[in-house]
JSON list of C-alpha atoms in Angstrom, two decimals:
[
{"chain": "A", "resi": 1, "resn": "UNK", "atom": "CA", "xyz": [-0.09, -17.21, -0.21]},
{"chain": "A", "resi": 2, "resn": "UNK", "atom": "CA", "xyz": [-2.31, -19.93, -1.37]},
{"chain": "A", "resi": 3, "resn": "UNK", "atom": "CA", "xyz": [-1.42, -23.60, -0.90]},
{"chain": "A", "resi": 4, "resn": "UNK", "atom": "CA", "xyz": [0.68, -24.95, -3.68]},
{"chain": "A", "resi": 5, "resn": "UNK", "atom": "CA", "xyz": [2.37, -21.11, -4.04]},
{"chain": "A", "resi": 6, "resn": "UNK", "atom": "CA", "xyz": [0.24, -18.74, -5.97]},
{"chain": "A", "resi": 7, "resn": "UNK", "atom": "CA", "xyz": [-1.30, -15.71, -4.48]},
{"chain": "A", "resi": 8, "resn": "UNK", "atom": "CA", "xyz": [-5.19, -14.55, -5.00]},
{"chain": "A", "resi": 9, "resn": "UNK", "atom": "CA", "xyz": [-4.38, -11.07, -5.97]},
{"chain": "A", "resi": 10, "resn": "UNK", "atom": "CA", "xyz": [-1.80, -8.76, -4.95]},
{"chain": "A", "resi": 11, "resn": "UNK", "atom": "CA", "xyz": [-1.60, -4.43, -4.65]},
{"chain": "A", "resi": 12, "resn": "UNK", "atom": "CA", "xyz": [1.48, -2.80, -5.53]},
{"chain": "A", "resi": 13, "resn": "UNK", "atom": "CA", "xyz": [2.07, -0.32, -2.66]},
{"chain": "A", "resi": 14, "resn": "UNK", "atom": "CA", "xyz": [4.96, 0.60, -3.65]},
{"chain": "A", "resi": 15, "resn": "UNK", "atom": "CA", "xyz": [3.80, 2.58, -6.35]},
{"chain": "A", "resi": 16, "resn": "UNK", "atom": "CA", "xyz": [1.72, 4.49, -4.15]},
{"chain": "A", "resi": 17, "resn": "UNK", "atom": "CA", "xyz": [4.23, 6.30, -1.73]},
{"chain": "A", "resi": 18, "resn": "UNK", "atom": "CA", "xyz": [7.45, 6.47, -3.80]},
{"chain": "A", "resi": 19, "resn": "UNK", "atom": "CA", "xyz": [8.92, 9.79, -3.72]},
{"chain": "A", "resi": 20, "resn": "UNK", "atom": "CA", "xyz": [10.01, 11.60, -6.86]},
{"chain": "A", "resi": 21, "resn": "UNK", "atom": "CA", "xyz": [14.04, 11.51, -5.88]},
{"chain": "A", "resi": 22, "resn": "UNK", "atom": "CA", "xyz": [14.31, 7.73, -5.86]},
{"chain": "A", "resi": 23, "resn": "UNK", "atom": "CA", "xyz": [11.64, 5.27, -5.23]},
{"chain": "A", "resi": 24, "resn": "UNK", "atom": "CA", "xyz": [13.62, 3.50, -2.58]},
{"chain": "A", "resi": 25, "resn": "UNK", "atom": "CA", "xyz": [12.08, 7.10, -0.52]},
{"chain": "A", "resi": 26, "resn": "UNK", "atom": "CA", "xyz": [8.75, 8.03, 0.67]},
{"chain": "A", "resi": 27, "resn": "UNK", "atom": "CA", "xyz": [6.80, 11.00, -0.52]},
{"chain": "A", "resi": 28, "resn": "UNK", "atom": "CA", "xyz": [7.50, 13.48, 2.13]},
{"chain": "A", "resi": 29, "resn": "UNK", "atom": "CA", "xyz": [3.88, 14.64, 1.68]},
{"chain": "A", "resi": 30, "resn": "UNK", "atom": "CA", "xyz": [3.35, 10.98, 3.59]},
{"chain": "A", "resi": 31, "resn": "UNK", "atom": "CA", "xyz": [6.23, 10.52, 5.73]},
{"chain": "A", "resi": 32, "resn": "UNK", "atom": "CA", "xyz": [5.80, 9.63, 9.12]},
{"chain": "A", "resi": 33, "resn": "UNK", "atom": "CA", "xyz": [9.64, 11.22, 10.33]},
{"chain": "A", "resi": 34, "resn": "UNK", "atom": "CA", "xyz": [11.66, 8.49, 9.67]},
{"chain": "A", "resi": 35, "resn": "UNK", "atom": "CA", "xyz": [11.67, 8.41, 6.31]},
{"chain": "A", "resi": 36, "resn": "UNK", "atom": "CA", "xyz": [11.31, 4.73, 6.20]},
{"chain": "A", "resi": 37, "resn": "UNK", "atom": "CA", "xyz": [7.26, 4.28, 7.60]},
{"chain": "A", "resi": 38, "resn": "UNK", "atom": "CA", "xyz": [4.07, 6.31, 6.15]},
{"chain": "A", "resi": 39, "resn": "UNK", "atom": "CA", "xyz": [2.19, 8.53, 8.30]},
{"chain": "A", "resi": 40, "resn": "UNK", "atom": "CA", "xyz": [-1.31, 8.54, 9.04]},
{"chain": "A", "resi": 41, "resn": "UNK", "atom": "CA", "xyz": [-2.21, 10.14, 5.54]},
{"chain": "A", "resi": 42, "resn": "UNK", "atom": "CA", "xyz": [0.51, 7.35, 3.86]},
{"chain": "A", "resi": 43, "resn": "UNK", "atom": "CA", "xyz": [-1.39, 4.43, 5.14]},
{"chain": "A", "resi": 44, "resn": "UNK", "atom": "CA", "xyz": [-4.96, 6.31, 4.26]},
{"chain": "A", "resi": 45, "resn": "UNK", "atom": "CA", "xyz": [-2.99, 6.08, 0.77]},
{"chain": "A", "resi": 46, "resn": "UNK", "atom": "CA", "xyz": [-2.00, 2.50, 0.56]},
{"chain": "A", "resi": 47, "resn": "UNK", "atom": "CA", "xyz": [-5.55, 1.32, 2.42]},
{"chain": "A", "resi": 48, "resn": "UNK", "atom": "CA", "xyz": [-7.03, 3.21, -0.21]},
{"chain": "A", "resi": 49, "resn": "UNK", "atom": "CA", "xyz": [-5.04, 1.34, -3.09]},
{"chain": "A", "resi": 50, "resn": "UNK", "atom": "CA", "xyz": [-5.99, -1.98, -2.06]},
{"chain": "A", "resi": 51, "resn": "UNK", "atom": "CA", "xyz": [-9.00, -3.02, -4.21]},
{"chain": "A", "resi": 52, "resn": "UNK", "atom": "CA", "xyz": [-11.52, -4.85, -1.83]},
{"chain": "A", "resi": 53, "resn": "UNK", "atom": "CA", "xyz": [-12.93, -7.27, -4.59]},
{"chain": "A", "resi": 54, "resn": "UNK", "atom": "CA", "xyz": [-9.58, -8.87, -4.78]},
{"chain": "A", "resi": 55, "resn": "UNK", "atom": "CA", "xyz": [-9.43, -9.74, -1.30]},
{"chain": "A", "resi": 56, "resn": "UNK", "atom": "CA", "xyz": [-11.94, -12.94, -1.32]},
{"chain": "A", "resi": 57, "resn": "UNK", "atom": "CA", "xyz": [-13.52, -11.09, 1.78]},
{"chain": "A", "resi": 58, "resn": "UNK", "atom": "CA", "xyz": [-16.94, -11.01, 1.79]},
{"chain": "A", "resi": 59, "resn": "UNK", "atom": "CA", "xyz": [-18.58, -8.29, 3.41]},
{"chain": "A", "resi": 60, "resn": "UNK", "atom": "CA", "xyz": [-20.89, -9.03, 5.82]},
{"chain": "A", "resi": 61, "resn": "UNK", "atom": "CA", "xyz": [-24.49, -8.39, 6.33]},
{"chain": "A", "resi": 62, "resn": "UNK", "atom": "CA", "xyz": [-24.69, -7.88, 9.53]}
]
């Protein structure tokens, strides 16, 4: 959170693993057993729904 309360951007993850019988449930195609945390494929999934130019992170050149 930035100072004085707003946020830079923000990614809604939970519209990336919500499974189709409530979306309080993960896709079982991306849960990791518990059926509370993503498995390795889930958090490819949410990684892969963050857009990087709303980070502020600069890549760098190195």
């Amino acid at each position: 959170m930035r100072p004085g309360g707003g946020f830079d951007a923000f990614t809604a993850l939970d519209r990336v693993l919500p499974s189709l019988y409530g979306k309080e449930r993960i896709l079982l195609a991306l849960d990791g057993g518990d059926h509370l945390h993503p498995d390795d494929k889930g958090m490819q999934e949410m990684a892969d729904a963050v857009d990087p130019t709303n980070t502020g992170v600069r890549r760098s050149s190195a």
